[in-house]
Amino acid sequence: MLNLASSPLLDAEQLISTFGLLGIMATVFAESGLIVCFFLPGDSLLFTAGLLVANEQILHQPLWVVMLAIAVAAVLGDQFGYAFGRKVGPALFRRPNSRFFKQENAERAQGFMLQHGPKALVMARFIPVFRTFIPITAGVGRMTYRTFFLFNVIGAVLWSVSLTLVGYYLGQIAFVRDNIEGMVIGIVLISGIPIIIEGIKMRRRSRQTPPAATPAATTPATETELPRP
């Protein structure tokens, strides 16, 4: 019998056991669209949801219902983030640091978006922190809504289906069930690797870039700087 509730480390499982599927949707929405919620569990939450469905604990809805609910919450969260970015505009990049906001997160998301264009909306789904800031950055840069919505849906579906399915199928393996705590912690650590790699790349590029000749060169992204297919 799988016993997840005994470990205080599994915040994702505790959240699901307390609030169920609605709790998953609320968390995914918040992490996707609320700038102060970038720290919420994302990848580990989906992985844990798949495990619980596989073992018929806490979540008793069909797998496809859980994945659909997560995808809808992710799309809606990104929509909120995009609308927030359009409303706030470049002022976001002049906002002072606080406990829940770090300027470097916004700047890294901006650089990631400028480098990859609309594809960043799909790629960022699998990168913690960027998952929160990229939709907002798209709004700040006033990416055309049709383009944003298309890549938003693609990224949300790929993310929700892939990670939940991984948890679901691994949850049927005896070794995984017997070592659930280590598996979830491993997922959390692995999910942080992409943002570390991207941070290293950006730091290297910044060192290779010649100093700006004028202050205007360091001005945050404006609505003409983001790619518009």
CSV table of C-alpha atoms in Angstrom, one decimal:
chain,number,residue,atom,x,y,z
A,1,MET,CA,0.0,0.0,0.0
A,2,LEU,CA,1.5,3.3,-1.1
A,3,ASN,CA,1.8,5.7,1.9
A,4,LEU,CA,2.6,9.2,0.9
A,5,ALA,CA,1.0,11.1,3.7
A,6,SER,CA,3.7,10.0,6.2
A,7,SER,CA,6.4,12.2,4.6
A,8,PRO,CA,6.4,16.0,5.4
A,9,LEU,CA,8.8,16.5,2.4
A,10,LEU,CA,6.1,15.8,-0.2
A,11,ASP,CA,4.4,19.2,-0.4
A,12,ALA,CA,2.8,18.3,-3.7
A,13,GLU,CA,1.2,15.2,-2.3
A,14,GLN,CA,0.0,17.0,0.8
A,15,LEU,CA,-1.5,19.7,-1.3
A,16,ILE,CA,-3.4,17.1,-3.4
A,17,SER,CA,-4.5,15.2,-0.3
A,18,THR,CA,-6.0,18.4,1.1
A,19,PHE,CA,-7.6,20.0,-1.9
A,20,GLY,CA,-7.8,17.2,-4.5
A,21,LEU,CA,-8.1,18.0,-8.2
A,22,LEU,CA,-9.3,21.6,-7.6
A,23,GLY,CA,-6.1,22.1,-5.6
A,24,ILE,CA,-4.0,20.9,-8.5
A,25,MET,CA,-5.8,23.2,-10.9
A,26,ALA,CA,-5.5,26.2,-8.6
A,27,THR,CA,-1.8,25.6,-8.1
A,28,VAL,CA,-1.1,25.2,-11.8
A,29,PHE,CA,-3.1,28.4,-12.6
A,30,ALA,CA,-1.2,30.4,-9.9
A,31,GLU,CA,2.2,29.2,-10.9
A,32,SER,CA,1.5,29.8,-14.6
A,33,GLY,CA,0.1,33.3,-14.3
A,34,LEU,CA,0.7,35.0,-10.9
A,35,ILE,CA,4.1,36.6,-10.7
A,36,VAL,CA,4.4,36.0,-6.9
A,37,CYS,CA,3.7,32.3,-7.2
A,38,PHE,CA,6.7,31.1,-9.2
A,39,PHE,CA,7.9,29.0,-6.3
A,40,LEU,CA,4.9,26.7,-6.2
A,41,PRO,CA,5.5,23.0,-7.1
A,42,GLY,CA,4.8,22.4,-10.8
A,43,ASP,CA,6.6,19.4,-12.3
A,44,SER,CA,6.5,17.5,-9.0
A,45,LEU,CA,2.8,18.2,-8.6
A,46,LEU,CA,2.0,16.7,-12.0
A,47,PHE,CA,4.3,13.7,-11.4
A,48,THR,CA,2.7,13.1,-8.0
A,49,ALA,CA,-0.8,13.4,-9.5
A,50,GLY,CA,0.0,10.7,-12.0
A,51,LEU,CA,1.4,8.4,-9.2
A,52,LEU,CA,-1.8,8.9,-7.2
A,53,VAL,CA,-4.1,8.1,-10.1
A,54,ALA,CA,-2.1,5.0,-10.9
A,55,ASN,CA,-2.4,3.8,-7.3
A,56,GLU,CA,-6.0,4.9,-7.0
A,57,GLN,CA,-5.3,7.0,-3.9
A,58,ILE,CA,-6.8,10.5,-3.2
A,59,LEU,CA,-7.4,11.2,-6.9
A,60,HIS,CA,-10.1,8.9,-8.2
A,61,GLN,CA,-10.9,10.7,-11.4
A,62,PRO,CA,-9.9,9.0,-14.7
A,63,LEU,CA,-6.4,9.9,-16.0
A,64,TRP,CA,-7.7,11.8,-19.0
A,65,VAL,CA,-9.8,14.0,-16.8
A,66,VAL,CA,-6.8,14.9,-14.6
A,67,MET,CA,-4.7,15.7,-17.6
A,68,LEU,CA,-7.4,17.8,-19.2
A,69,ALA,CA,-8.0,19.7,-16.0
A,70,ILE,CA,-4.3,20.5,-15.6
A,71,ALA,CA,-4.0,21.6,-19.2
A,72,VAL,CA,-7.0,23.9,-18.9
A,73,ALA,CA,-5.6,25.4,-15.7
A,74,ALA,CA,-2.2,25.9,-17.4
A,75,VAL,CA,-3.8,27.7,-20.4
A,76,LEU,CA,-5.9,29.9,-18.2
A,77,GLY,CA,-3.0,30.8,-16.0
A,78,ASP,CA,-0.9,31.8,-19.0
A,79,GLN,CA,-3.8,33.9,-20.3
A,80,PHE,CA,-3.9,35.8,-17.0
A,81,GLY,CA,-0.1,36.3,-17.1
A,82,TYR,CA,-0.2,37.6,-20.7
A,83,ALA,CA,-3.0,40.1,-19.8
A,84,PHE,CA,-1.1,41.2,-16.7
A,85,GLY,CA,2.0,41.8,-18.9
A,86,ARG,CA,0.1,43.8,-21.4
A,87,LYS,CA,-1.3,46.0,-18.6
A,88,VAL,CA,1.9,46.5,-16.7
A,89,GLY,CA,4.1,46.9,-19.7
A,90,PRO,CA,7.9,47.7,-19.5
A,91,ALA,CA,7.3,49.1,-16.0
A,92,LEU,CA,7.7,45.5,-14.9
A,93,PHE,CA,11.4,45.6,-15.6
A,94,ARG,CA,11.8,48.7,-13.4
A,95,ARG,CA,10.0,47.1,-10.4
A,96,PRO,CA,12.3,46.9,-7.3
A,97,ASN,CA,13.3,43.5,-5.9
A,98,SER,CA,11.1,42.2,-3.1
A,99,ARG,CA,10.6,38.9,-1.2
A,100,PHE,CA,8.4,37.6,-4.0
A,101,PHE,CA,9.9,39.3,-7.0
A,102,LYS,CA,13.5,39.2,-8.3
A,103,GLN,CA,14.4,41.5,-11.2
A,104,GLU,CA,16.9,38.9,-12.5
A,105,ASN,CA,14.0,36.4,-13.1
A,106,ALA,CA,12.2,38.9,-15.3
A,107,GLU,CA,15.4,39.8,-17.2
A,108,ARG,CA,16.3,36.1,-17.8
A,109,ALA,CA,12.8,35.5,-19.1
A,110,GLN,CA,13.1,38.5,-21.4
A,111,GLY,CA,16.4,37.2,-22.8
A,112,PHE,CA,14.9,33.7,-23.2
A,113,MET,CA,11.9,35.1,-25.1
A,114,LEU,CA,14.0,37.3,-27.4
A,115,GLN,CA,16.3,34.3,-28.2
A,116,HIS,CA,13.6,31.7,-28.9
A,117,GLY,CA,10.5,33.8,-29.9
A,118,PRO,CA,7.1,32.1,-29.6
A,119,LYS,CA,8.8,28.7,-29.1
A,120,ALA,CA,9.8,30.0,-25.7
A,121,LEU,CA,6.2,29.5,-24.6
A,122,VAL,CA,6.5,25.8,-25.2
A,123,MET,CA,10.0,25.4,-23.9
A,124,ALA,CA,9.4,27.4,-20.7
A,125,ARG,CA,6.6,25.1,-19.7
A,126,PHE,CA,9.3,22.6,-18.7
A,127,ILE,CA,11.5,25.2,-16.9
A,128,PRO,CA,10.5,26.3,-13.4
A,129,VAL,CA,10.4,30.1,-12.8
A,130,PHE,CA,10.4,30.7,-16.6
A,131,ARG,CA,7.0,28.9,-16.6
A,132,THR,CA,5.7,31.9,-14.7
A,133,PHE,CA,7.6,34.8,-16.3
A,134,ILE,CA,7.5,33.9,-20.0
A,135,PRO,CA,3.7,34.5,-20.5
A,136,ILE,CA,4.0,37.8,-18.7
A,137,THR,CA,7.0,38.8,-20.8
A,138,ALA,CA,5.0,37.9,-24.0
A,139,GLY,CA,2.3,40.3,-22.7
A,140,VAL,CA,4.9,43.0,-22.0
A,141,GLY,CA,6.3,42.7,-25.5
A,142,ARG,CA,2.7,42.6,-26.9
A,143,MET,CA,3.2,39.4,-28.9
A,144,THR,CA,0.2,39.0,-31.2
A,145,TYR,CA,-2.6,37.2,-29.2
A,146,ARG,CA,-3.2,34.6,-31.9
A,147,THR,CA,0.4,33.5,-31.8
A,148,PHE,CA,0.5,33.6,-28.1
A,149,PHE,CA,-2.6,31.5,-27.7
A,150,LEU,CA,-1.5,28.8,-30.2
A,151,PHE,CA,1.9,28.2,-28.5
A,152,ASN,CA,0.3,28.6,-25.1
A,153,VAL,CA,-2.1,25.7,-25.8
A,154,ILE,CA,0.7,23.5,-27.3
A,155,GLY,CA,3.0,24.0,-24.4
A,156,ALA,CA,0.2,23.5,-21.8
A,157,VAL,CA,-0.9,20.2,-23.4
A,158,LEU,CA,2.6,18.8,-23.8
A,159,TRP,CA,3.5,19.6,-20.3
A,160,SER,CA,0.4,18.4,-18.6
A,161,VAL,CA,0.2,15.1,-20.6
A,162,SER,CA,3.9,14.2,-20.5
A,163,LEU,CA,4.6,14.7,-16.8
A,164,THR,CA,1.4,13.2,-15.6
A,165,LEU,CA,1.8,10.2,-17.8
A,166,VAL,CA,5.4,9.7,-16.6
A,167,GLY,CA,4.1,9.7,-13.0
A,168,TYR,CA,1.2,7.4,-13.9
A,169,TYR,CA,3.3,4.7,-15.6
A,170,LEU,CA,6.2,4.9,-13.1
A,171,GLY,CA,3.6,4.6,-10.3
A,172,GLN,CA,2.8,1.1,-11.5
A,173,ILE,CA,6.4,-0.1,-10.9
A,174,ALA,CA,7.0,-1.7,-7.5
A,175,PHE,CA,10.4,-0.1,-7.0
A,176,VAL,CA,8.9,3.4,-7.6
A,177,ARG,CA,6.0,2.8,-5.2
A,178,ASP,CA,8.5,1.6,-2.5
A,179,ASN,CA,10.8,4.6,-3.0
A,180,ILE,CA,8.3,7.3,-3.7
A,181,GLU,CA,10.0,10.0,-1.6
A,182,GLY,CA,13.2,9.7,-3.4
A,183,MET,CA,11.5,9.7,-6.8
A,184,VAL,CA,9.6,12.9,-6.1
A,185,ILE,CA,12.7,14.6,-4.7
A,186,GLY,CA,14.6,13.5,-7.8
A,187,ILE,CA,11.9,15.0,-10.1
A,188,VAL,CA,12.2,18.3,-8.2
A,189,LEU,CA,16.0,18.3,-8.6
A,190,ILE,CA,15.8,17.4,-12.3
A,191,SER,CA,13.2,20.0,-13.0
A,192,GLY,CA,15.7,22.6,-11.8
A,193,ILE,CA,18.4,21.6,-14.2
A,194,PRO,CA,17.1,23.5,-17.3
A,195,ILE,CA,17.0,26.9,-15.5
A,196,ILE,CA,20.5,26.4,-14.2
A,197,ILE,CA,21.8,25.6,-17.7
A,198,GLU,CA,19.9,28.5,-19.2
A,199,GLY,CA,21.3,30.8,-16.5
A,200,ILE,CA,24.9,29.7,-17.3
A,201,LYS,CA,24.3,30.2,-21.0
A,202,MET,CA,22.9,33.7,-20.5
A,203,ARG,CA,25.8,34.7,-18.2
A,204,ARG,CA,28.3,33.5,-20.8
A,205,ARG,CA,26.5,35.4,-23.5
A,206,SER,CA,26.5,38.6,-21.4
A,207,ARG,CA,30.2,38.3,-20.9
A,208,GLN,CA,30.8,37.9,-24.6
A,209,THR,CA,28.6,40.9,-25.5
A,210,PRO,CA,30.5,44.2,-25.8
A,211,PRO,CA,29.5,46.9,-23.3
A,212,ALA,CA,26.6,49.1,-24.5
A,213,ALA,CA,27.6,52.4,-26.1
A,214,THR,CA,24.5,54.2,-24.8
A,215,PRO,CA,22.0,53.8,-22.0
A,216,ALA,CA,19.2,53.1,-24.4
A,217,ALA,CA,20.8,49.8,-25.3
A,218,THR,CA,20.0,48.5,-21.8
A,219,THR,CA,16.4,49.6,-21.9
A,220,PRO,CA,13.9,46.7,-21.2
A,221,ALA,CA,12.1,45.1,-24.0
A,222,THR,CA,9.5,47.2,-25.7
A,223,GLU,CA,6.5,46.0,-27.7
A,224,THR,CA,8.5,46.0,-31.0
A,225,GLU,CA,11.3,43.8,-29.7
A,226,LEU,CA,9.6,40.4,-29.4
A,227,PRO,CA,9.3,38.3,-32.5
A,228,ARG,CA,5.9,38.4,-34.3
A,229,PRO,CA,5.5,35.7,-36.9
